[in-house]
Structure formats: structure tokens, C-alpha cells
Coordinates of C-alpha atoms in Angstrom, one line a residue:
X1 CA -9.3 15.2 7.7
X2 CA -9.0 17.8 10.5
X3 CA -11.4 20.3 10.1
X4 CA -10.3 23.0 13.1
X5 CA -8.2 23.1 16.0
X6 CA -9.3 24.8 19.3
X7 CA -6.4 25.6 22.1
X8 CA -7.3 27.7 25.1
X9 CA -4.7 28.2 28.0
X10 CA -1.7 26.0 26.4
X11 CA 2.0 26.6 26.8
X12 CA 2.1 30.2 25.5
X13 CA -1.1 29.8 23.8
X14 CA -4.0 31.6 25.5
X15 CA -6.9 31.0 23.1
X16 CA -6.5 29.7 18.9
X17 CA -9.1 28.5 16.8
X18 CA -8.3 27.9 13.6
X19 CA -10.0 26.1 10.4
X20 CA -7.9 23.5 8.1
X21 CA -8.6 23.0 4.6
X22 CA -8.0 19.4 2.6
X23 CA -5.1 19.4 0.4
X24 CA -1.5 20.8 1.0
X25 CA -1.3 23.0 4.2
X26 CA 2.3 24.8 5.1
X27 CA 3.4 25.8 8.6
X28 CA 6.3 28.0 8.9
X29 CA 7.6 30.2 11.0
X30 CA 11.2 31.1 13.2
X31 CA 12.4 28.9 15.2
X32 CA 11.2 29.0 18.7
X33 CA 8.3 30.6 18.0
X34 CA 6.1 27.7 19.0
X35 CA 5.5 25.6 16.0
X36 CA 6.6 22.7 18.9
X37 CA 3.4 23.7 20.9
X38 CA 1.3 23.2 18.2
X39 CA 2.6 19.7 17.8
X40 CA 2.3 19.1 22.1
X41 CA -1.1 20.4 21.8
X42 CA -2.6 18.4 19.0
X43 CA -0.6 15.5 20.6
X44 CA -3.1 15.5 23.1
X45 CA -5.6 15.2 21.3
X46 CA -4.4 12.3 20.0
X47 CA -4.1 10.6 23.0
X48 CA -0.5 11.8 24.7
X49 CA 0.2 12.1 28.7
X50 CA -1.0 15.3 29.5
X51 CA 1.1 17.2 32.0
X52 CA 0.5 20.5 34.5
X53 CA 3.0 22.2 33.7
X54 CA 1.6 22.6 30.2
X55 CA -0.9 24.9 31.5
X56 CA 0.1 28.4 30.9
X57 CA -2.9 30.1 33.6
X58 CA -2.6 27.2 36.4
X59 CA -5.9 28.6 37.8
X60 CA -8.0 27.5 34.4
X61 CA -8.6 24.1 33.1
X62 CA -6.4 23.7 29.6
X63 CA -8.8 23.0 27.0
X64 CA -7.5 21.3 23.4
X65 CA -10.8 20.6 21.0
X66 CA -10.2 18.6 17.3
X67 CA -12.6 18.3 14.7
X68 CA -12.3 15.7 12.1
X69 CA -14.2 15.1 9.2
X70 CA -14.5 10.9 8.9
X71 CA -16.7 10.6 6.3
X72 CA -14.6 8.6 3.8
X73 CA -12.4 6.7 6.9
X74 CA -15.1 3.2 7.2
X75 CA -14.8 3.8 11.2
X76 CA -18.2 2.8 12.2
X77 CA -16.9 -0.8 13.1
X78 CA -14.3 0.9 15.5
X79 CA -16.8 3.4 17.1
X80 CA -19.2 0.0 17.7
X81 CA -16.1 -1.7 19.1
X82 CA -15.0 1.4 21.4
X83 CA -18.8 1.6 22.1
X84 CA -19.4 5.5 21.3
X85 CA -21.6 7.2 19.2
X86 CA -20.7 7.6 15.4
X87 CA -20.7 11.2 13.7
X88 CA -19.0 12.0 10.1
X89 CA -17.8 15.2 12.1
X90 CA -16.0 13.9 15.0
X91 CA -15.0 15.7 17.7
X92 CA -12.2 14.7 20.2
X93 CA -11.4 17.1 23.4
X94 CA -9.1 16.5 26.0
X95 CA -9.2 18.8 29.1
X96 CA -6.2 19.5 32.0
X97 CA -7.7 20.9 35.4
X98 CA -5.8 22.8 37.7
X99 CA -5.4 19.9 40.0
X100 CA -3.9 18.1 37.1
X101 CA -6.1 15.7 36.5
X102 CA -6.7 14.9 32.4
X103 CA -10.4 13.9 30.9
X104 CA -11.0 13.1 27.4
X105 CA -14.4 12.9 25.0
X106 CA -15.3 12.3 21.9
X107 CA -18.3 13.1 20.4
X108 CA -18.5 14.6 23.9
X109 CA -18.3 11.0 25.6
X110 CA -15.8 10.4 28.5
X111 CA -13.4 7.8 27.0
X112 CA -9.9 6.4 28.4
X113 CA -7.0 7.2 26.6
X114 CA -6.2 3.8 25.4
X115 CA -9.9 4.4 23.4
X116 CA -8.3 7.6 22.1
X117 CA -5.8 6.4 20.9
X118 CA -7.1 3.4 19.2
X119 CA -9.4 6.1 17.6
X120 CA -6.7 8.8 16.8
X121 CA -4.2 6.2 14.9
X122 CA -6.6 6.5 12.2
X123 CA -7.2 10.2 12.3
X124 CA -4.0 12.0 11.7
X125 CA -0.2 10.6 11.5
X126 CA 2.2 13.2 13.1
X127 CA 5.7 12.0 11.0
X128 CA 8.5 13.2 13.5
X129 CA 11.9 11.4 14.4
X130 CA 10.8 9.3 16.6
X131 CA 8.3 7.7 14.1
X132 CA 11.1 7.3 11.5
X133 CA 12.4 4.8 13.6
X134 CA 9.6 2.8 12.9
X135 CA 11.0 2.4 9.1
X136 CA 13.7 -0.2 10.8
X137 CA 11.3 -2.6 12.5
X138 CA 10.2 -5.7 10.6
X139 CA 6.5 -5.1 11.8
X140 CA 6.1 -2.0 9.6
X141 CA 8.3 -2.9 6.7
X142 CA 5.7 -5.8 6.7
X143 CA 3.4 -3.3 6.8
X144 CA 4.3 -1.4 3.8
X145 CA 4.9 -4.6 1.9
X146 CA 1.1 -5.9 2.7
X147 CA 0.0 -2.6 1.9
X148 CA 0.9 -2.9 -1.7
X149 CA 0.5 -7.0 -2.0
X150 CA -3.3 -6.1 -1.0
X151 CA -3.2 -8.4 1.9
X152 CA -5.7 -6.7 4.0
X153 CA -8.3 -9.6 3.9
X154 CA -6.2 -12.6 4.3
X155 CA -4.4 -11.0 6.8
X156 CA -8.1 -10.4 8.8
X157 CA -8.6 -14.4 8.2
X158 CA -5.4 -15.2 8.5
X159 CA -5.4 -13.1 12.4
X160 CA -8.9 -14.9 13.2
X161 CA -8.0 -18.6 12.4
X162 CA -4.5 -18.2 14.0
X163 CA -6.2 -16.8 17.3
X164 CA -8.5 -20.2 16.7
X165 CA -5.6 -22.1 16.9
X166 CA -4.0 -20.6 19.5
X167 CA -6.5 -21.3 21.6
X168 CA -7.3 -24.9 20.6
X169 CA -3.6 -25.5 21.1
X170 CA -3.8 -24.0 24.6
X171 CA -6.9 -26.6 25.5
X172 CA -4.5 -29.4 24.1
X173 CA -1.8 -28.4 26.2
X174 CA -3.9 -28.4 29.0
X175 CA -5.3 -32.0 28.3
X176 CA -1.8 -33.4 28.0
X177 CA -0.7 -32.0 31.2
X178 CA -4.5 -33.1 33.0
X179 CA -4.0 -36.7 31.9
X180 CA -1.2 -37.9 34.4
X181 CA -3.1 -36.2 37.2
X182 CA -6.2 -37.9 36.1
X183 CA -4.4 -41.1 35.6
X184 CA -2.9 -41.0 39.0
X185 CA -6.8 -40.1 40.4
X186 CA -8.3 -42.7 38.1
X187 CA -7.8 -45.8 40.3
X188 CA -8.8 -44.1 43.7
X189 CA -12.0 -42.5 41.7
X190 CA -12.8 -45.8 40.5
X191 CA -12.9 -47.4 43.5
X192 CA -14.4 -44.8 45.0
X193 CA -17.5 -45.0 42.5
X194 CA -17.7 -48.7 42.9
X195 CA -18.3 -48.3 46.1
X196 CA -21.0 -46.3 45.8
X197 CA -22.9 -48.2 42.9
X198 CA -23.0 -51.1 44.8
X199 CA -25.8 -49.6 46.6
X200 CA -29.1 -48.7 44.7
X201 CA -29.2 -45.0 45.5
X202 CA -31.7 -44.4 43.7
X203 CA -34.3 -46.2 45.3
X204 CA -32.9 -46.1 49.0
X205 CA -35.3 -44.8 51.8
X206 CA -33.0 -44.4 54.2
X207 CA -35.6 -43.8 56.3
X208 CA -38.0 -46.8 55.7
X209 CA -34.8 -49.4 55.9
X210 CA -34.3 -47.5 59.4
X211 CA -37.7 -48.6 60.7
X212 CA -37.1 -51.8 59.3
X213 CA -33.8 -52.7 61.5
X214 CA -35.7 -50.8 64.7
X215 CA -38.6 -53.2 64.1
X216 CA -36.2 -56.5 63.9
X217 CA -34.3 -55.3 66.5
X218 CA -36.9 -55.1 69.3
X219 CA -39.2 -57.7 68.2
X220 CA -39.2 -59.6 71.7
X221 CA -40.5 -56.5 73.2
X222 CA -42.4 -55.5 70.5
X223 CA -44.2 -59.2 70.8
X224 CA -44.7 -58.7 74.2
X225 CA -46.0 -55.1 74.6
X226 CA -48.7 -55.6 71.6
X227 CA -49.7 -59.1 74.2
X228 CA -50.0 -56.6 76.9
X229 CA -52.1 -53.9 74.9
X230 CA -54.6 -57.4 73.8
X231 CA -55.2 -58.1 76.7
X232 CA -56.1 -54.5 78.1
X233 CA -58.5 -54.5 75.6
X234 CA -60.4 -58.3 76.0
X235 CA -59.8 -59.5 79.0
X236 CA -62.7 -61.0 80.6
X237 CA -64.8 -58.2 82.9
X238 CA -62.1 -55.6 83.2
X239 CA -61.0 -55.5 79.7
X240 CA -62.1 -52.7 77.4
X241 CA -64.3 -54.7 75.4
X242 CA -66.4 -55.5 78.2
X243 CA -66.2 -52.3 79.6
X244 CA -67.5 -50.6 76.6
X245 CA -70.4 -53.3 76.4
X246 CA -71.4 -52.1 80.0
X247 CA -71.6 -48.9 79.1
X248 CA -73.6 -49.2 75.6
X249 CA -76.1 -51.6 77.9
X250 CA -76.5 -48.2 80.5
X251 CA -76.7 -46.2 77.2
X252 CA -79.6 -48.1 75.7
X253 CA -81.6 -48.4 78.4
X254 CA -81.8 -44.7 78.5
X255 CA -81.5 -43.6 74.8
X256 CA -85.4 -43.1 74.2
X257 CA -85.4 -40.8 76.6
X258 CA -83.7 -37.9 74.3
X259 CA -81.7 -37.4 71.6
X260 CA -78.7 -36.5 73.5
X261 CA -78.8 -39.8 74.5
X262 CA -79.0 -41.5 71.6
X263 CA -76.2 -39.6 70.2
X264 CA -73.8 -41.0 73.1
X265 CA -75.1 -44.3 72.2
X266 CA -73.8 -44.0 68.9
X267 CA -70.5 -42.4 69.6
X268 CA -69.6 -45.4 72.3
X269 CA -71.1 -47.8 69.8
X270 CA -68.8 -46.4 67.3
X271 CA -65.6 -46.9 69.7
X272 CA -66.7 -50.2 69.9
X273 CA -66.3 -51.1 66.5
X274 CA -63.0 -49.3 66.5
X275 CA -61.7 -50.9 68.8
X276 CA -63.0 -54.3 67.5
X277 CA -60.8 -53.0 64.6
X278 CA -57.7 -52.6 66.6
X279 CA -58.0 -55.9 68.1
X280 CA -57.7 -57.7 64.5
X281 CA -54.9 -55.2 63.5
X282 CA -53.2 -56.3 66.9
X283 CA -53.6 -59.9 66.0
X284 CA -51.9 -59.4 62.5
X285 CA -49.1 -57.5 63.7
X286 CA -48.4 -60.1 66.0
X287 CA -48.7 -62.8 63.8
X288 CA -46.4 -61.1 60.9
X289 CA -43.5 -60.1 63.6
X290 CA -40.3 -61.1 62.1
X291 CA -37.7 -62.6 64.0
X292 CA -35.2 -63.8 61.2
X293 CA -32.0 -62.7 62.3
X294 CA -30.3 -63.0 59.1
X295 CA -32.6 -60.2 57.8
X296 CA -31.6 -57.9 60.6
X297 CA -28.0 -58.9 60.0
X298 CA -28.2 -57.7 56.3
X299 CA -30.3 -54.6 57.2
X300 CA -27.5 -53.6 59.7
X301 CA -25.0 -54.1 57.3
X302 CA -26.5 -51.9 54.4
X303 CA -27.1 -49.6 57.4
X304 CA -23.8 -49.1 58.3
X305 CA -22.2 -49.5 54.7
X306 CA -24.5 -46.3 54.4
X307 CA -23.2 -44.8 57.5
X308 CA -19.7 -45.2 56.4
X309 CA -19.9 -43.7 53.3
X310 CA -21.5 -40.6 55.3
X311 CA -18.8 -40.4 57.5
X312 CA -16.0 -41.5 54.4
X313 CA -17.5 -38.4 52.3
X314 CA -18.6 -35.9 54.7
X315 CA -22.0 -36.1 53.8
X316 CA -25.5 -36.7 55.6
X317 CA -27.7 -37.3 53.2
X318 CA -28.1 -39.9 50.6
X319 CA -28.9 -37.0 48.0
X320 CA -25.5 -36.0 48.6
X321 CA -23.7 -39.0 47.8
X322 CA -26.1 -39.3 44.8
X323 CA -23.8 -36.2 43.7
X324 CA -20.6 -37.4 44.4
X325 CA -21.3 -40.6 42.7
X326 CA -22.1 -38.2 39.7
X327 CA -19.0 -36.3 39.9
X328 CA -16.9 -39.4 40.0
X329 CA -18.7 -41.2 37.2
X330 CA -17.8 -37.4 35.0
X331 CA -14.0 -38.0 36.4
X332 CA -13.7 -41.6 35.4
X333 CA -15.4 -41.5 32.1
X334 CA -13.5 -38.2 31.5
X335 CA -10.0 -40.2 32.2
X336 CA -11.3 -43.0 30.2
X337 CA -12.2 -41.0 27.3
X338 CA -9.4 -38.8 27.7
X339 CA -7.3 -40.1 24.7
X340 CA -10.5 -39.9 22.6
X341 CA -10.3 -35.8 23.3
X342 CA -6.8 -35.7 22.4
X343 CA -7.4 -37.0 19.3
X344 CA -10.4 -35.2 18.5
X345 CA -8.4 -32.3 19.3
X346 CA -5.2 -32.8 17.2
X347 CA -7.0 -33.3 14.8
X348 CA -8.9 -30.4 15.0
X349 CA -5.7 -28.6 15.3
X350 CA -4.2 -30.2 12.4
X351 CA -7.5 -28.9 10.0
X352 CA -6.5 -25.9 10.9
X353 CA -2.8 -25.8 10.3
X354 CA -4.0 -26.9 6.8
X355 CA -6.0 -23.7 6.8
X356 CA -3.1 -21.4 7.9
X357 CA -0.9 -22.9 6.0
X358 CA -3.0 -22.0 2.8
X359 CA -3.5 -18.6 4.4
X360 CA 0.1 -18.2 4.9
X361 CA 1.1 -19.0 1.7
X362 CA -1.2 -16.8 -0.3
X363 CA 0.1 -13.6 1.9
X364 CA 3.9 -15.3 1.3
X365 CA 3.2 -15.0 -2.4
X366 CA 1.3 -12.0 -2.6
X367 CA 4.2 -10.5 -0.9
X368 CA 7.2 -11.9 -3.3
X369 CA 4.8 -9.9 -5.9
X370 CA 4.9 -6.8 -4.2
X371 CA 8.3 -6.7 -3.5
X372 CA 10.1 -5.8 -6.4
X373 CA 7.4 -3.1 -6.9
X374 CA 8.3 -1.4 -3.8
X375 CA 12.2 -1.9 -4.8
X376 CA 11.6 -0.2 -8.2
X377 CA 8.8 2.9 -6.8
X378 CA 11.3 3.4 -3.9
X379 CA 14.9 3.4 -5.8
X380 CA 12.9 5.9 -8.7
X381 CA 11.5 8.0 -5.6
X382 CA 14.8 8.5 -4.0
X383 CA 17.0 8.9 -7.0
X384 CA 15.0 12.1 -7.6
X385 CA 15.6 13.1 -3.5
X386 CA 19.3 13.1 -4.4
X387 CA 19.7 9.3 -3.5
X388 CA 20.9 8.3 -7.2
X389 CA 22.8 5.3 -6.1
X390 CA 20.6 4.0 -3.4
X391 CA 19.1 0.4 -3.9
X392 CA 16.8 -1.8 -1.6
X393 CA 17.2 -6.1 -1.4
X394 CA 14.1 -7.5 0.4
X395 CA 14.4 -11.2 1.0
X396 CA 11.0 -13.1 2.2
X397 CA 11.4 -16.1 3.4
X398 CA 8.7 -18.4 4.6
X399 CA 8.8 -20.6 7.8
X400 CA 7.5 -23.5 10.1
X401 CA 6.3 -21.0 12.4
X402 CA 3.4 -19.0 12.8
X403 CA 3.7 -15.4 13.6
X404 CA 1.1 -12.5 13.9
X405 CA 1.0 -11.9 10.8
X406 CA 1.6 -14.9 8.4
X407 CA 4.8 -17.2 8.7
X408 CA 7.3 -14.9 6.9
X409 CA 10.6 -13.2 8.2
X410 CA 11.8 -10.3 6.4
X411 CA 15.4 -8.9 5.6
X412 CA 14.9 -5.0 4.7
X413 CA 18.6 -4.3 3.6
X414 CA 19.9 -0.5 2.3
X415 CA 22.8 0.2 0.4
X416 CA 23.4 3.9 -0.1
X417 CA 26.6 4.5 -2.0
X418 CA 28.0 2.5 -4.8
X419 CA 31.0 0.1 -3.4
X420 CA 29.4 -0.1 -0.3
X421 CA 27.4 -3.4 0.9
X422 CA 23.9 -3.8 2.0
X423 CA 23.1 -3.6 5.5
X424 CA 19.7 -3.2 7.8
X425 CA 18.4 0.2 7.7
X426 CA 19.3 1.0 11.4
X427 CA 22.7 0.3 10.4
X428 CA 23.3 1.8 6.3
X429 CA 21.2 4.7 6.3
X430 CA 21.4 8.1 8.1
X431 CA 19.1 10.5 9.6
X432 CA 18.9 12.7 6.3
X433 CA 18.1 9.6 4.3
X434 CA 15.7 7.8 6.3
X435 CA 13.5 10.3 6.4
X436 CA 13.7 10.6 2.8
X437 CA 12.9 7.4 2.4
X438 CA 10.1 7.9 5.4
X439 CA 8.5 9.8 2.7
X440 CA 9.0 7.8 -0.2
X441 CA 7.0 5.1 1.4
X442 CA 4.7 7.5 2.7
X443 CA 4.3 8.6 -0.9
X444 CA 3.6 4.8 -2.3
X445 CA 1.3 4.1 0.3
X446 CA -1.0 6.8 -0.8
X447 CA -1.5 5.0 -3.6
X448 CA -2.7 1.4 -2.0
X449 CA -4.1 2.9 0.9
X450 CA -6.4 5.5 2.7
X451 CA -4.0 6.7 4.8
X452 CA -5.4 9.4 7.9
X453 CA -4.3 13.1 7.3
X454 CA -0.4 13.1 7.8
X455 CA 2.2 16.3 9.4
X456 CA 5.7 16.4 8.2
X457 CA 7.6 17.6 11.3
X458 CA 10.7 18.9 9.2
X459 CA 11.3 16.2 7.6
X460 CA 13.1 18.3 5.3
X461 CA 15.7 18.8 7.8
X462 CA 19.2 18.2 5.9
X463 CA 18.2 18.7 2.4
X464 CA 17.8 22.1 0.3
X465 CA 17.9 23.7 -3.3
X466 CA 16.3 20.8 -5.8
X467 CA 16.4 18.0 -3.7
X468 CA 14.0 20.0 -1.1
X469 CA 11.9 21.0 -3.9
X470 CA 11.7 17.2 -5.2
X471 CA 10.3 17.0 -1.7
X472 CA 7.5 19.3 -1.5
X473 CA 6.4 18.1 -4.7
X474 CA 6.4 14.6 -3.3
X475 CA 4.2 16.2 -0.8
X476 CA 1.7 18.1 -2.9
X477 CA 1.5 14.9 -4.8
X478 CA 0.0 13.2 -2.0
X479 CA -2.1 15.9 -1.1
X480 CA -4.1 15.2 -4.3
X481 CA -5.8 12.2 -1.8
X482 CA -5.4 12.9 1.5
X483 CA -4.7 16.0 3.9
X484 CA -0.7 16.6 3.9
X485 CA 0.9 19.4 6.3
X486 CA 4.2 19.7 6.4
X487 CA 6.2 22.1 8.9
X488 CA 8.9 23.8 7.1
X489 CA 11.8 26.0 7.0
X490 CA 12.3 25.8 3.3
X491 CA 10.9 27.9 0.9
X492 CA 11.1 25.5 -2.0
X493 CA 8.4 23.3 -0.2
X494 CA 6.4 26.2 1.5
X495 CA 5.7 27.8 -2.0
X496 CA 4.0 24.1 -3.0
X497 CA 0.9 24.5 -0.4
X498 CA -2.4 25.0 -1.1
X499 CA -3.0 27.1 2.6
X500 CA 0.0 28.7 4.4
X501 CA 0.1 29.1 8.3
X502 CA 2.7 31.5 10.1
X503 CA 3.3 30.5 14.0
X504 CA 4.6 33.2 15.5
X505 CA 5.5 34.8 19.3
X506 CA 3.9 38.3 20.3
X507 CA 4.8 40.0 23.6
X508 CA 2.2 41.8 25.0
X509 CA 1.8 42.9 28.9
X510 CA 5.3 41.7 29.5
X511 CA 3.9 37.8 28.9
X512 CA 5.0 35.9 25.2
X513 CA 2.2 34.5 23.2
X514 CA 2.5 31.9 20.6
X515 CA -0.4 32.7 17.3
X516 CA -0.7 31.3 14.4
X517 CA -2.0 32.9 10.8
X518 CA -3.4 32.3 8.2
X519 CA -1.1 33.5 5.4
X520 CA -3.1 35.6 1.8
X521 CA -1.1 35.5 -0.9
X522 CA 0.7 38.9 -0.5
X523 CA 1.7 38.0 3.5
X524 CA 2.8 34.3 1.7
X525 CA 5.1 36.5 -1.0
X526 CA 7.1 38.3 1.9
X527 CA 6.9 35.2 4.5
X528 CA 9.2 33.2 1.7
X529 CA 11.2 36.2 0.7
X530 CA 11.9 36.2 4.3
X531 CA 12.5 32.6 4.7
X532 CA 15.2 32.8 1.2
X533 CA 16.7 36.0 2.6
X534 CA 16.1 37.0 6.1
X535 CA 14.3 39.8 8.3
X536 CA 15.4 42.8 5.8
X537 CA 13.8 41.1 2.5
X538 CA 15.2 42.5 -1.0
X539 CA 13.7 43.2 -4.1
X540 CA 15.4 40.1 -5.6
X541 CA 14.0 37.7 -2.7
X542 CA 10.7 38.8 -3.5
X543 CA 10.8 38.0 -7.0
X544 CA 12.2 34.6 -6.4
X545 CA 9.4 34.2 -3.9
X546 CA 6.8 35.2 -6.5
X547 CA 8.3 33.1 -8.7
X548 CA 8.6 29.6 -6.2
X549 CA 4.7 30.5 -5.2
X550 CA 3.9 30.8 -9.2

């Protein structure tokens, strides 16, 4: 409910606080004196377009402060989902700067004004014209029509599994139109991954089969410089062998004459053994030189197979085409298994049609239930608004299509007057009755649902004596289980409320204010004796007040 309302530099409001009370509260007062700006103002609070020009002092921020008490409302999940901080005493602010610029908070957290309004929705319904309209779309008729069928639930699965669907038919759709461009790929991928399986990746050293084809391909001069480096080392007298046995000779002749000798005598003797080493290792690599040709022919073909498929894929290493052979073996299998998805898929897609379908079906006959209820509650309601003759034929008819909310369509028709024929609501019923029937449903719904606190923006207009009396009783009805305000010029509803409010205008240093007031009980007695007989109230008028208000 909404526990106080806070305005500060508003239209021709400078500064109001004032405190609401559950139950039935009444807002009269002339028109023009402002009742409107009370609307625009808790409007944005609830999440409307702010505007500069509804600043009244254009050198101070506009300030407009709700508090609602949430405590029977189940919003937690919503705060979780909107991500603010949940309090049973909520408190929503939206400020206007001089520059124009709008903020808004709740619970004193900046929040956008599509979070307001997913917020305020639930808070307080402000019934004006405009919102009446709503009666002749199929989206609330359906609704008022769940609301009473108790389809809350299935609805919830029925929104979660269709949203499943949706999506799983979106992948299918995808899959169909992928598989003639994989198909058309398939051939040149294939080939493509042939190609590169037909070399063993995986154990290629690129750089090993490199030395390889160097080695085969310079074996003559290989041969011949390894002969050269022999006989360097043994030829007779000047080769290194011999050399290094001169020099051990010199060396040992000496080496008992100190240890630094001896220690050169080692290290030569040492490179003598080493180099007796090399002269075998010289022998086998000449013996073990290769000079088959078709070897190097096979080497330089794998070399320049490998070459080409660098140059083919714009690669340089063989880690890289290790990749793309990946890649293409995902493509190919992916085209080859690509039926198998489908299938998996449809039927995935058909399990949950099943599901739907069962969904959709329970809410279709929960629905065909309801129906007549609402027919009967409705006709009784507006019979005793003056409508005697008025009667309601809802059709529900179930479909091969799924829609939002199950796979129903709806025909709301009206009939009025006897002899007349039944038509949509847009077209059979006038302004007067559709909002009479605004609050007939208003009135049934209260009894299915919590419904947020609720204004009545003269929806009285049109109507008077019983019928307007009917009305507020309707009203103070609902009242008995929510918060009901209703903004009046009657007299017949304003005696029904529990707490009275007077907006009024007050001139003062040549500027017009808009107040509002609390109303005891012997400002209420003169405020309807006023409203029955104008300004200049008569003995009479106050009597029938006191009477309405008793």
C-alpha cells in the first residue's frame, strides 16, 4: 500500500507530505484545483517522463518521494531480479534538476526507469481513460480470464517450456539452412583433409627430414671433404697424427722435470686420443654415406608436398597445418553427421510440443471453466451499475499455434441493450459503460488476486443518484483487501471512504498553490453538503450529507 506521499517544488505544489491509510481513501475537490497534479506527480513515481516545465521554482531540483509498504506483495524475486536491496517499506524517489535532467532511487539506489517501472506495476494501479482501453485488448481479457481459471503456474511453465522451444526451433532452423552450405564445402574440405592425412603429421621433423635431403644431396662433396679432413689428420710426417706424436716425444723427455710439464704431457696425450677418436668416426661416416638416389628423390618429394601445403594454406609451420587438419576433420564429420543432428533435434522439439501441448490444454480448459463465472459475476455486477440488460459471450477456441500465453484466441463480445447484437467491446460499449465494466472486473479480480493499491480517476464520470452509489459500494467492497482511492465528484461515493482528502488552490503572495487535506468528520459533513448543493450549503444539504456519511 502507499504509506505517504512527499512533493516539493511540483506544478503549483511547493512542499506536501501527506500519510495514507489502508482501506477506502476519497479525494475530492473543484475542478481545477489540482487533483490532476497529484496524479502527474505520483506518475513519476511510478516511472513517467519527467518534464522541466513541471517544475514550479526552475532554480530547485523537483523532488517526488513514495513510500510503500510491501510486506504482503511476494516481491523479493523481483528486487533479486532488478538487483536492489529488499525492504517491506519501500521507498521510490524520483528527482528533476534545474538542467532537466531526471534520477530515480529506490531504497535510495540509482535505478533506470524501465527498473521503475517493472517495480511500480505492482505497487499501485492508477485506473484513468487511457487504461480502460486496455479492457478491449485480447492480452488483458486473457488476463482477467487466467486470473479467475487460476492459471498462474501453468502459465509460468507453460512461458518457460515455450521459450525452450523457441529456441530449439531457432537452432533447427539454423541447421537446415547450414546444411547446403556445408554440403557444397563438404567435397573441397574432404579433399582438402585427405591431403593432409596422407602425411604423418604427427611424427614429422621437418627439420631432421631437412638434414636428411641436405645430406643426400651433397654426398659427392661430402665424400670428398671428409677424404680431405683423413688425410690432414694421418698422413705420413706432416699429418696431425704424427705431429702430435712429435710433440708427446719433446714432452716426455722433459716431463720429470716439473709438474707443469707433466700436465702438458697429459693434455697433448689426451688430444691424441681424441683425435684417434675422430679418425674412426671419419671412417664410419664415410663408409655409411648414402648415395641412393631414389631416397633423395622420395625425401624431395615429401619435402616439397610439405612446402606446398605451406604455401596452399598460408602456414609455416607444421603445427599449423596440424590445426587445420583439425578444423577440417570438425567440418567434415560435422557435414557427415549433420542429418544425425537434425534428427536428434526434431525430436527433441517434438518432446516438447508434447509438453506444450499438455500445458496448453490444461490452461484451454481451465479457462472454458472460468468463463461462464466471469459471464455470470460480471452481468450481476453491472445490472446493479444500471446495466440491467447487458450480457457478455466469450468464445475460446484452441489452436495449432503457439502464442505467449497458451494456444487460445479469444472473442470478448458486449451486448448492451436488448435487440441489439453482440459486438467487440471497442465497438458495443461506450465510455460510461466501459468503465463500469473497468470496475466490475476490477471488483472480481480482488477476489482471485492480490492486486497493488488501485486510484479511480473519476471513473464515476457519467453516472449519479443510485447507480453512483452502487459504485462506491463496489469500491468500499474492495477496500476490505486492498488500498482503493477513488477521485470523486460525487457525494454518494465520497461519503463511502474510510479517510477523506480535499485538493484545493490557495493564493497567497500573488502565486496559486495546490494543498491537499485531510478531511475530520465535521470538515467531511460540509465538503459533501457542498458537493450536493454548492458554495452556499443549506440546512437540508447538510442533513443529507450527515445522512450519506452515516
Amino acid at each position: 500500500m502507499l504509506s505517504s506521499l512527499h512533493i516539493r517544488n511540483f506544478a503549483l505544489i511547493d512542499e506536501l507530505n501527506v500519510d495514507f491509510n489502508n482501506g477506502f481513501t476519497i479525494i475530492t475537490g473543484e475542478t481545477g484545483a489540482g487533483k490532476s497534479i497529484l496524479l502527474g506527480g505520483l506518475s513519476l513515481v511510478l516511472g513517467k517522463r519527467a518534464d522541466l516545465s513541471q517544475i514550479k521554482n526552475k532554480d530547485e531540483k523537483c523532488v517526488i518521494e513514495a513510500i510503500f509498504d510491501i510486506a504482503k506483495y511476494n516481491l523479493k524475486g523481483l528486487f533479486n531480479t532488478l538487483d536492489l536491496d529488499f525492504d517491506v517499506q519501500t521507498i521510490i524517489r524520483r528527482e528533476i534538476l534545474p538542467s532537466g535532467k531526471s534520477r530515480a532511487f529506490i531504497n535510495d539506489t540509482p535505478v533506470t526507469l524501465d527498473s521503475l517501472v517493472a517495480l511500480s506495476e505492482h505497487l499501485i494501479d492508477i485506473h484513468s481513460q487511457h487504461q480502460t482501453q486496455q479492457l478491449t485488448e485480447d492480452s488483458y481479457q486473457f488476463q482477467v480470464i487466467d486470473a479467475l481459471a487460476g492459471n498462474k503456474n501453468v502459465l509460468i511453465e507453460y512461458s518457460s517450456e515455450l521459450r525452450t522451444y523457441k529456441l530449439l526451433d531457432k537452432e533447427l532452423e539454423e541447421l537446415r539452412l547450414s546444411k547446403s552450405e556445408l554440403i557444397k564445402e563438404y567435397d573441397y574440405n574432404l579433399f582438402l583433409l585427405k591431403e593432409l592425412s596422407e602425411i604423418d603429421l604427427d611424427n614429422l621433423d621437418l627439420e631432421d627430414l631437412e638434414s636428411q635431403f641436405e645430406a643426400l644431396n651433397n654426398v659427392e662433396d661430402i665424400s670428398e671433404r671428409l677424404g680431405n679432413v683423413r688425410s690432414i689428420i694421418s698422413a705420413e710426417n706432416l699429418g696431425l697424427t704424427d705431429q702430435l706424436n712429435n710433440v708427446k716425444q719433446e714432452l716426455t723427455r722433459i716431463s720429470s722435470f716439473g709438474k707443469m710439464y707433466n700436465v702438458l704431457l697429459e693434455r697433448i696425450t689426451s688430444l691424441s686420443i681424441d683425435l684417434e677418436d675422430i679418425l674412426v668416426e671419419l671412417d664410419n661416416l664415410h663408409e655409411n654415406l648414402s648415395t641412393d638416389p631414389q631416397e633423395l628423390e622420395q625425401i624431395n618429394s615429401q619435402l616439397q608436398i610439405i612446402n606446398n601445403l605451406f604455401q596452399k594454406h598460408s602456414v609455416s609451420t607444421v603445427t599449423e597445418l596440424t590445426n587445420i587438419r583439425t578444423d577440417l576433420k570438425l567440418k567434415v564429420d560435422n557435414t557427415e553427421n549433420l542429418d544425425d543432428s537434425i534428427k536428434e533435434k526434431e525430436g527433441e522439439i517434438a518432446k516438447l510440443r508434447t509438453e506444450l501441448d499438455v500445458l496448453a490444454s490444461k490452461i484451454n480448459k481451465q479457462r472454458n471453466s472460468a468463463t461462464p463465472i466471469l459471464v455470470t459475476k460480471l452481468e450481476a455486477i453491472l445490472s446493479d451499475l444500471g446495466m440491467p440488460n447487458a450480457k457478455f459471450k466469450i468464445d475460446i477456441t484452441s489452436t495449432q499455434n503457439y502464442f505467449q500465453n497458451g494456444k487460445d484466441t479469444l472473442q470478448f463480445l458486449f451486448m448492451a441493450n436488448k435487440g441489439s447484437s453482440f459486438n467487440t467491446l471497442k465497438k458495443s460499449a461506450s465510455g460510461g459503460e466501459m468503465s463500469r465494466i473497468m470496475l466490475a472486473i476490477k471488483s472480481i479480480l480482488s477476489e482471485y488476486i492480490q492486486l497493488p493499491s488501485i486510484m479511480f480517476d473519476e471513473i464515476d464520470t457519467g453516472v449519479s443518484g443510485e447507480i453512483s452509489n452502487k459504485m462506491g459500494s463496489i469500491m468500499k467492497q474492495m477496500s476490505k483487501t486492498m488500498q482503493v482511492f477513488s477521485i470523486t465528484h460525487l457525494p454518494q461515493i465520497a461519503a463511502k471512504g474510510d479517510t477523506h482528502f480535499k485538493v484545493f488552490k490557495l493564493d497567497k503572495e500573488n502565486k496559486t498553490h495546490t494543498n491537499l487535506k485531510r478531511l475530520n468528520e465535521e470538515d467531511r459533513v460540509v465538503e459533501i453538503a457542498q458537493m450536493l448543493g454548492g458554495i452556499n450549503v443549506s440546512e437540508s444539504a447538510i442533513a443529507h450529507a450527515k445522512q450519506l456519511l452515516n
